[in-house]
Coordinates of C-alpha atoms in Angstrom, one line a residue:
M1 CA 10.8 -11.4 -22.0
F2 CA 10.7 -12.0 -18.1
M3 CA 10.1 -8.9 -16.2
Q4 CA 13.0 -7.9 -13.8
I5 CA 12.0 -6.2 -10.6
N6 CA 14.7 -5.3 -8.0
Q7 CA 13.6 -4.4 -4.6
L8 CA 15.6 -1.6 -2.7
S9 CA 13.1 -1.4 0.2
P10 CA 9.5 -2.5 0.9
F11 CA 8.4 0.7 -0.4
I12 CA 10.2 1.0 -3.7
S13 CA 11.6 -1.3 -6.4
V14 CA 13.5 -0.5 -9.6
S15 CA 13.3 -2.1 -13.0
P16 CA 14.9 -2.0 -16.6
Q17 CA 12.7 -0.4 -19.4
L18 CA 9.1 -1.1 -18.9
T19 CA 6.4 -2.0 -21.7
P20 CA 2.6 -1.5 -21.4
N21 CA 2.4 -5.3 -20.7
D22 CA 4.9 -4.8 -17.9
I23 CA 2.7 -2.1 -16.5
G24 CA 0.0 -4.7 -16.2
V25 CA 2.3 -7.2 -14.4
A26 CA 3.3 -4.4 -12.0
A27 CA -0.2 -3.6 -11.2
S28 CA -0.9 -7.4 -10.6
R29 CA 1.9 -7.4 -8.1
G30 CA 0.5 -4.7 -6.0
F31 CA 2.4 -1.5 -7.2
K32 CA 0.5 1.7 -6.9
S33 CA 2.8 4.1 -8.4
I34 CA 5.2 4.1 -11.3
I35 CA 8.2 6.4 -11.8
C36 CA 9.7 6.9 -15.3
N37 CA 13.1 8.4 -15.1
R38 CA 14.1 7.7 -18.8
P39 CA 13.6 10.6 -21.3
D40 CA 11.2 9.9 -24.2
Q41 CA 12.6 8.9 -27.4
E42 CA 16.2 8.1 -25.9
S43 CA 16.4 5.2 -28.3
Q44 CA 14.3 4.0 -31.2
D45 CA 13.2 0.7 -29.7
Q46 CA 11.9 2.5 -26.6
P47 CA 7.9 2.4 -25.9
S48 CA 6.7 5.9 -25.9
T49 CA 6.0 7.7 -22.6
T50 CA 2.2 8.4 -23.8
D51 CA 1.6 4.7 -24.3
L52 CA 3.1 3.9 -20.8
K53 CA 1.2 6.5 -19.0
E54 CA -2.0 5.5 -20.6
A55 CA -1.4 2.0 -19.6
A56 CA -0.6 3.1 -16.1
E57 CA -3.7 5.3 -15.7
R58 CA -5.9 2.6 -17.3
L59 CA -5.1 0.3 -14.5
G60 CA -5.5 2.9 -11.8
L61 CA -1.8 3.5 -11.1
N62 CA -0.2 6.8 -10.3
W63 CA 2.1 7.9 -13.0
Y64 CA 5.1 10.1 -12.5
Y65 CA 7.4 11.3 -15.3
Q66 CA 10.8 12.6 -14.1
P67 CA 13.4 12.2 -17.0
V68 CA 17.0 12.2 -16.0
V69 CA 19.9 12.2 -18.3
S70 CA 22.3 9.2 -17.9
G71 CA 25.5 10.0 -16.0
K72 CA 24.1 13.6 -15.3
I73 CA 22.0 13.5 -12.1
T74 CA 21.8 16.9 -10.7
D75 CA 20.9 18.0 -7.1
A76 CA 17.6 19.2 -8.7
N77 CA 16.9 15.8 -9.9
I78 CA 17.5 14.6 -6.3
A79 CA 15.2 17.0 -4.8
D80 CA 12.5 16.2 -7.6
F81 CA 12.8 12.5 -6.9
T82 CA 12.6 13.1 -3.1
A83 CA 9.4 15.2 -3.6
I84 CA 7.7 12.3 -5.8
M85 CA 8.6 9.8 -3.2
D86 CA 7.1 11.9 -0.4
K87 CA 3.6 12.0 -2.1
A88 CA 3.6 8.8 -4.0
Q89 CA 1.5 5.8 -2.9
G90 CA 3.4 2.6 -2.2
P91 CA 4.8 0.3 -3.2
V92 CA 6.5 2.3 -6.1
L93 CA 8.3 0.9 -9.2
A94 CA 10.8 3.2 -10.7
F95 CA 12.4 2.4 -14.1
C96 CA 14.9 3.8 -16.7
R97 CA 16.9 2.0 -19.4
T98 CA 18.5 -0.5 -17.0
G99 CA 17.3 0.6 -13.6
T100 CA 20.7 2.3 -12.7
R101 CA 19.5 5.9 -12.9
S102 CA 16.4 5.1 -10.7
S103 CA 18.5 3.1 -8.1
T104 CA 21.0 6.1 -8.2
L105 CA 18.3 8.5 -7.6
W106 CA 16.9 6.6 -4.5
A107 CA 20.5 6.2 -3.3
L108 CA 21.3 9.8 -3.4
S109 CA 17.9 10.8 -1.9
Q110 CA 18.5 8.6 1.1
A111 CA 22.0 9.8 1.6
P112 CA 21.3 12.5 4.2
R113 CA 20.0 10.0 6.6
L114 CA 21.4 6.8 5.8
S115 CA 25.2 5.9 5.7
P116 CA 27.0 5.3 2.4
E117 CA 27.8 1.9 3.2
A118 CA 24.3 0.9 4.1
I119 CA 23.1 2.4 0.8
L120 CA 25.8 0.8 -1.3
T121 CA 25.0 -2.6 0.3
T122 CA 21.3 -2.4 -0.4
T123 CA 21.9 -1.4 -4.1
K124 CA 24.4 -4.2 -4.6
A125 CA 22.1 -6.6 -3.2
A126 CA 19.4 -5.4 -5.8
G127 CA 22.0 -5.8 -8.6
Y128 CA 23.4 -2.2 -8.9
D129 CA 27.0 -1.5 -8.1
L130 CA 27.0 2.2 -7.3
S131 CA 30.4 2.4 -5.8
A132 CA 31.4 5.2 -8.1
Q133 CA 28.7 7.3 -6.1
H134 CA 30.5 6.8 -2.7
E135 CA 32.0 10.2 -2.6
R136 CA 28.8 12.1 -3.5
L137 CA 26.8 9.9 -1.0
N138 CA 29.3 10.7 1.8
T139 CA 29.1 14.5 1.0
L140 CA 25.3 14.3 1.1
N141 CA 25.3 12.2 4.3
Q142 CA 27.6 14.9 5.9
S143 CA 25.2 17.5 5.0
G144 CA 22.6 15.6 6.8
Q145 CA 24.8 15.5 9.7
H146 CA 25.3 19.3 9.4
L147 CA 21.6 19.6 9.9
L148 CA 21.7 17.7 13.2
F149 CA 24.8 19.8 14.2
A150 CA 22.9 23.0 13.5
L151 CA 20.0 21.7 15.7
E152 CA 22.5 20.9 18.5
R153 CA 23.8 24.5 18.1
A154 CA 20.4 26.0 18.2
D155 CA 19.9 23.6 21.4
F156 CA 23.2 25.2 23.2
L157 CA 22.2 28.7 22.2
G158 CA 18.7 28.4 23.5
S159 CA 19.9 27.2 26.9
K160 CA 21.7 30.6 27.3
L161 CA 18.6 32.7 26.9
D162 CA 16.3 33.9 29.6
S163 CA 13.8 31.2 29.9
S164 CA 11.0 33.5 31.1
D165 CA 10.8 35.4 28.0
G166 CA 7.8 34.6 25.8
Q167 CA 9.8 34.3 22.6
V168 CA 12.2 31.7 24.4
I169 CA 9.3 29.7 25.3
A170 CA 8.2 29.5 21.7
W171 CA 11.9 28.9 20.8
N172 CA 12.0 26.0 23.3
S173 CA 8.8 24.6 21.8
Y174 CA 10.3 24.9 18.3
I175 CA 13.4 23.0 19.1
S176 CA 11.4 20.3 21.0
E177 CA 9.4 20.0 17.7
L178 CA 12.4 19.6 15.6
Y179 CA 13.8 16.9 17.8
F180 CA 10.5 15.2 18.0
N181 CA 10.3 15.0 14.0
Q182 CA 13.7 13.3 14.1
F183 CA 12.4 10.7 16.7
Q184 CA 15.0 12.0 19.2
Y185 CA 12.3 11.9 22.0
E186 CA 15.0 12.1 24.8
K187 CA 16.4 15.4 23.4
A188 CA 12.9 16.8 22.7
L189 CA 11.7 16.4 26.3
P190 CA 14.0 18.7 28.1
W191 CA 12.8 21.7 25.9
I192 CA 9.3 21.1 26.6
V193 CA 9.9 20.9 30.2
K194 CA 11.8 24.2 30.2
S195 CA 8.7 25.9 28.7
I196 CA 6.4 24.4 31.2
R197 CA 8.5 25.5 34.1
A198 CA 8.6 29.0 32.6
I199 CA 4.9 29.4 32.7
E200 CA 3.5 26.9 35.2
H201 CA 3.5 29.7 38.1
M202 CA 0.9 31.7 35.9
E203 CA -2.8 31.0 35.6
A204 CA -4.0 28.0 33.9
S205 CA -3.7 28.4 30.1
D206 CA -4.4 26.5 26.9
E207 CA -0.6 26.9 26.2
L208 CA 0.4 25.5 29.3
G209 CA -2.1 22.6 28.8
A210 CA -0.8 21.8 25.3
L211 CA 2.8 21.8 26.6
T212 CA 1.9 19.5 29.5
Y213 CA 0.0 17.3 27.2
K214 CA 3.0 17.0 24.8
A215 CA 5.4 16.3 27.5
G216 CA 3.1 13.2 28.5
V217 CA 3.2 12.1 24.8
L218 CA 7.0 12.3 24.8
H219 CA 7.2 10.3 28.1
Y220 CA 4.8 7.8 26.4
A221 CA 7.1 7.5 23.5
L222 CA 10.1 6.9 25.8
S223 CA 8.0 4.2 27.7
N224 CA 8.1 6.2 30.8
Y225 CA 4.4 5.3 31.4
L226 CA 4.2 6.5 35.1
E227 CA 5.5 10.1 34.1
S228 CA 3.3 10.1 31.0
L229 CA 0.1 9.5 33.2
E230 CA 1.1 12.2 35.6
Y231 CA 1.2 14.6 32.7
A232 CA -1.8 13.4 31.1
F233 CA -3.9 14.0 34.3
K234 CA -2.3 17.4 34.8
A235 CA -3.1 18.3 31.1
I236 CA -6.8 17.3 31.6
D237 CA -7.1 19.4 34.8
I238 CA -5.9 22.5 32.9
F239 CA -8.1 21.9 30.0
Q240 CA -11.1 21.4 32.3
E241 CA -10.2 24.7 34.0
T242 CA -9.9 26.5 30.7
K243 CA -12.9 24.7 29.2
N244 CA -11.0 23.7 26.1
K245 CA -12.9 20.8 24.6
N246 CA -10.6 20.5 21.6
Q247 CA -7.6 19.7 23.7
L248 CA -9.6 17.3 26.1
A249 CA -10.3 15.1 23.1
T250 CA -6.5 14.3 22.5
A251 CA -5.9 14.1 26.4
Y252 CA -8.6 11.4 26.8
L253 CA -7.1 9.6 23.7
Q254 CA -3.7 9.6 25.5
L255 CA -5.3 8.3 28.7
G256 CA -7.0 5.4 26.7
N257 CA -3.5 4.6 25.2
L258 CA -2.0 4.6 28.8
Y259 CA -4.6 2.3 30.2
Y260 CA -4.2 0.0 27.3
F261 CA -0.7 -0.5 28.1
L262 CA -1.6 -1.0 31.6
G263 CA -3.6 -3.9 30.4
S264 CA -6.9 -2.3 31.7
K265 CA -8.7 -2.9 28.5
V266 CA -12.2 -1.8 30.0
D267 CA -11.0 1.5 31.3
A268 CA -9.0 2.1 27.9
E269 CA -12.3 1.5 26.0
E270 CA -14.0 4.0 28.3
Y271 CA -11.5 6.8 27.7
Y272 CA -11.5 6.0 23.9
G273 CA -15.1 6.4 24.1
M274 CA -15.0 9.7 25.8
A275 CA -12.4 11.0 23.4
K276 CA -14.7 9.9 20.6
K277 CA -17.4 12.1 21.7
Y278 CA -15.0 15.2 22.1
F279 CA -13.8 14.5 18.6
I280 CA -17.5 14.4 17.4
A281 CA -18.1 17.8 19.1
K282 CA -15.1 19.3 17.4
K283 CA -15.9 17.6 13.9
D284 CA -12.5 15.9 13.8
S285 CA -12.9 12.9 11.5
F286 CA -9.1 11.7 12.0
G287 CA -9.4 11.8 15.7
Y288 CA -12.6 9.9 15.7
A289 CA -11.3 7.3 13.5
N290 CA -8.2 6.9 15.7
C291 CA -10.6 6.1 18.6
V292 CA -12.5 3.5 16.6
S293 CA -9.2 1.9 15.5
N294 CA -8.0 1.8 18.9
I295 CA -11.3 0.0 20.3
G296 CA -10.9 -2.3 17.4
L297 CA -7.4 -3.2 18.6
I298 CA -9.0 -3.9 22.1
K299 CA -11.5 -6.3 20.5
I300 CA -8.5 -8.2 18.6
D301 CA -6.6 -8.4 21.9
Q302 CA -9.9 -10.0 23.4
K303 CA -9.9 -12.5 20.6
E304 CA -13.0 -10.8 19.0
Y305 CA -11.1 -10.8 15.8
R306 CA -14.0 -10.5 13.3
K307 CA -15.3 -7.4 15.3
G308 CA -12.0 -5.9 15.4
I309 CA -11.5 -6.3 11.8
Q310 CA -14.8 -4.6 11.1
L311 CA -13.8 -1.7 13.3
E312 CA -10.4 -1.3 11.7
R313 CA -12.0 -1.3 8.2
Q314 CA -14.5 1.4 9.2
A315 CA -11.5 3.5 10.5
L316 CA -9.1 2.9 7.7
P317 CA -10.6 5.0 4.7
I318 CA -10.6 8.2 6.9
I319 CA -7.1 7.6 8.2
L320 CA -5.9 7.0 4.6
K321 CA -7.5 10.2 3.7
S322 CA -5.6 12.0 6.3
K323 CA -2.3 10.9 4.8
S324 CA -0.9 9.8 8.1
E325 CA 1.4 7.0 7.2
I326 CA 2.0 6.1 10.8
A327 CA -1.6 5.8 11.8
A328 CA -2.2 3.8 8.5
G329 CA 0.6 1.7 9.5
N330 CA -1.0 0.9 12.8
V331 CA -4.3 0.0 11.3
Y332 CA -2.6 -2.3 8.9
H333 CA -0.6 -3.9 11.8
Y334 CA -3.7 -4.5 13.7
L335 CA -5.6 -6.1 10.8
S336 CA -2.6 -8.4 10.4
E337 CA -2.7 -9.3 14.2
A338 CA -6.5 -10.1 13.8
Y339 CA -6.0 -12.3 10.6
L340 CA -3.1 -14.1 12.4
G341 CA -5.4 -14.8 15.3
L342 CA -7.9 -16.3 12.8
E343 CA -5.0 -18.2 11.2
I344 CA -5.7 -16.6 7.8
Y345 CA -2.0 -16.3 7.1
D346 CA -2.3 -14.8 3.6
S347 CA -4.2 -11.9 4.8
A348 CA -2.0 -11.5 7.9
S349 CA 1.1 -11.4 5.5
Y350 CA -0.8 -8.9 3.0
F351 CA -1.6 -6.3 5.8
V352 CA 1.9 -6.6 7.6
E353 CA 3.4 -6.0 4.2
K354 CA 1.2 -2.8 4.0
S355 CA 2.2 -1.8 7.5
I356 CA 5.9 -2.3 6.5
I357 CA 5.5 0.0 3.5
S358 CA 3.9 2.9 5.5
N359 CA 6.5 2.6 8.4
T360 CA 9.6 2.4 6.1
K361 CA 8.2 5.7 4.4
T362 CA 8.4 7.5 7.8
L363 CA 11.3 5.7 9.2
Y364 CA 9.1 4.7 12.1
N365 CA 11.6 2.1 13.6
E366 CA 9.2 1.0 16.5
G367 CA 6.6 0.2 13.9
L368 CA 8.9 -1.8 11.8
C369 CA 10.1 -3.8 15.0
I370 CA 6.6 -4.7 15.6
D371 CA 5.7 -5.5 12.0
Y372 CA 8.9 -8.0 11.9
L373 CA 7.8 -9.7 15.0
I374 CA 4.5 -10.3 13.3
K375 CA 6.3 -11.7 10.1
T376 CA 8.3 -14.1 12.8
K377 CA 5.0 -15.4 14.2
I378 CA 3.7 -15.9 10.8
A379 CA 6.6 -17.8 9.6
F380 CA 6.8 -19.8 12.8
K381 CA 3.2 -20.9 12.5
A382 CA 4.0 -22.0 9.0
G383 CA 6.9 -24.1 10.4
N384 CA 9.6 -22.0 8.5
T385 CA 12.0 -21.5 11.5
A386 CA 14.8 -20.3 9.3
I387 CA 12.6 -17.5 8.0
A388 CA 11.3 -16.7 11.4
E389 CA 14.9 -16.5 12.6
K390 CA 15.7 -14.0 10.0
H391 CA 12.7 -11.9 10.6
L392 CA 13.5 -12.0 14.4
K393 CA 17.0 -10.6 13.6
T394 CA 15.4 -7.8 11.7
A395 CA 13.1 -7.0 14.6
Q396 CA 16.0 -7.0 16.9
H397 CA 17.7 -4.6 14.6
F398 CA 14.9 -2.0 14.5
D399 CA 14.4 -2.4 18.4
S400 CA 18.1 -1.5 18.9
L401 CA 17.5 1.8 17.0
H402 CA 14.7 2.7 19.6
P403 CA 14.6 0.3 22.5
N404 CA 11.1 -0.7 23.9
P405 CA 10.8 -3.0 26.9
E406 CA 7.4 -4.4 25.3
S407 CA 9.2 -5.2 22.2
Q408 CA 12.2 -6.7 23.9
K409 CA 9.8 -8.9 25.9
D410 CA 8.1 -10.3 22.8
I411 CA 11.6 -10.8 21.0
L412 CA 12.9 -12.7 24.0
F413 CA 9.6 -15.0 24.0
L414 CA 9.9 -15.6 20.3
L415 CA 13.7 -16.3 20.5
S416 CA 13.2 -18.8 23.4
Q417 CA 10.4 -20.7 21.2
L418 CA 12.8 -20.9 18.2
Q419 CA 15.7 -22.0 20.4
G420 CA 13.5 -24.8 21.7
V421 CA 12.5 -25.9 18.3
D422 CA 16.2 -26.0 17.3
G423 CA 16.9 -28.2 20.4
N424 CA 19.0 -25.2 22.1
Y425 CA 17.1 -25.6 25.3
K426 CA 19.8 -24.1 27.6
E427 CA 19.8 -20.8 25.8
G428 CA 16.0 -20.9 25.3
F429 CA 15.5 -21.2 29.0
K430 CA 17.8 -18.4 29.7
N431 CA 16.0 -16.1 27.3
F432 CA 12.7 -17.2 28.9
N433 CA 13.9 -16.2 32.2
K434 CA 14.8 -12.8 30.7
F435 CA 11.4 -12.6 29.2
Y436 CA 9.9 -12.9 32.7
E437 CA 12.4 -10.5 34.4
I438 CA 11.1 -7.8 31.9
E439 CA 7.5 -8.9 32.4
D440 CA 7.9 -8.6 36.3
E441 CA 9.5 -5.0 35.8
L442 CA 6.6 -4.0 33.7
R443 CA 4.2 -5.4 36.2
R444 CA 5.7 -3.4 39.0
S445 CA 5.6 -0.3 36.9
D446 CA 2.0 -1.1 36.1
N447 CA 1.1 -1.2 39.9
K448 CA 2.5 2.2 40.4
L449 CA 0.6 3.6 37.6
K450 CA -2.6 2.0 38.7
L451 CA -2.2 3.6 42.1
L452 CA -1.6 7.0 40.5
A453 CA -4.7 6.4 38.4
L454 CA -6.9 5.7 41.6
I455 CA -5.8 8.9 43.2
A456 CA -6.5 11.0 40.3
I457 CA -9.6 9.2 39.0
V458 CA -12.0 11.6 41.0
S459 CA -10.9 14.6 38.9
L460 CA -11.8 12.8 35.7
Q461 CA -15.2 11.5 36.8
S462 CA -16.4 15.2 37.2
C463 CA -16.0 15.7 33.5
E464 CA -17.4 12.5 32.4
N465 CA -20.4 13.0 30.0
S466 CA -21.3 16.2 32.1
D467 CA -21.0 18.5 29.0
E468 CA -24.4 18.8 27.1
S469 CA -22.6 20.0 23.9
L470 CA -21.0 16.5 23.7
I471 CA -24.4 15.0 22.8
S472 CA -23.8 14.5 18.9
D473 CA -26.2 16.3 16.5
P474 CA -26.2 14.5 13.5
N475 CA -26.5 17.6 11.5
S476 CA -23.2 18.9 12.9
L477 CA -21.1 16.0 11.7
T478 CA -19.0 15.8 8.6
E479 CA -20.0 13.3 6.0
D480 CA -17.1 11.1 7.0
L481 CA -18.2 11.0 10.6
V482 CA -21.9 10.2 9.6
D483 CA -20.8 7.3 7.7
I484 CA -18.3 5.9 10.4
E485 CA -20.7 6.6 13.2
N486 CA -23.6 4.9 11.6
S487 CA -21.3 1.8 10.8
Y488 CA -19.8 2.1 14.3
A489 CA -23.2 1.9 15.9
K490 CA -24.3 -1.1 13.6
I491 CA -21.3 -3.0 14.6
E492 CA -21.9 -2.4 18.3
T493 CA -25.5 -3.3 18.3
D494 CA -26.1 -5.7 15.3
Y495 CA -22.7 -7.5 15.3
V496 CA -22.7 -11.0 13.8
D497 CA -19.7 -13.2 13.8
G498 CA -20.0 -13.6 10.0
D499 CA -17.2 -14.0 7.3
I500 CA -14.6 -11.3 6.8

């Protein structure tokens, strides 16, 4: 019998009752985890859970057994399903007798953050009419909104307190962190700035440096690159004064990111290299792997695709071990860019789908926008303009949730190309002009940033490689760092443009 798989999102699909043979089909289609939502022995013709579990584990799939009684899904069931989804490796395939229980669990678990209409449209497209759940979905959605309301109320109460009190400074930082985790960067920023102002008249401290660095990260997330660079330099000055090598590593990493967006790839690689040495000194494998991945991205931008792929592959195992879905999504995206540059479209498609899975799991809309821009390019290169237009509309949707001028520029450029192919030259020309307007605006901002960088560069040079403790002792490195450092050095010195 033909196996039916109904996709709800790039991360999860649902299916009617599976057999051990179906488990093999699921593995061949790339699924990494199976969730069984049907109680064992619910009917006589049902395969045993033991046989299904053994089939899954034999094929290296993660198995989760969460039996749910049909028509009686409890709040505890929803919480258990959410917990499984948080830890499961995707893509995930959930099943019950028909798939309805599994799709209902997914719908109810998403209700606090997605509208009932969006959920019901998704499940209906997958073949499941859950309109009977509308009232419950609406109740759960309102509870999610109540959480945001409570956050707004905490925001208001915090604004009434004496900002010089140490506990209030901690409170401000806590409120900022909550907003940050909701991707509400504009609301997070003022609370960090309040904390900075409350203690900036005091002597330099690690707390002030950490807050200053975080303000820079928030400005960076908001595409305020001028302000982000200012805060990055301030943070480095503070960390140099307090001799905090741990924080200097992340500050230099952020500087590398800023110079990357300035288009100064040589400077970016230099700062990533400096951050790399500090991460070695603090035995931070994850930070080190991020530096290697970012240097790999630079190589990809410079059309050294194979070298970039090798660097990304060196970083990926450590990043996956860290369980950071956003960082993993970034590496997958960089790999898809590299394979697109090599015109190996199957590999490019494979890695962009992996990136979408990671970014969907964390609701990282900026990352999803970039992913669908890559899918647009792949479809366009293949001559599938209708599919390219569909992917571009999806990219526009995600950009509208978190606007970014760099993404908007790419959207306009691709839109003008597609309109040209369709013979709509007038609209294509308009969008091409809009593309150049954003390009010019970004270039003017870049010039301001470069001027600021020139003014502040002297303070950075005083720290450059001056600390003897940064000379890496192989005996001090973790096993992960030894492996990746050896591989990195080999790529840098013995790189051969071979097959990937």
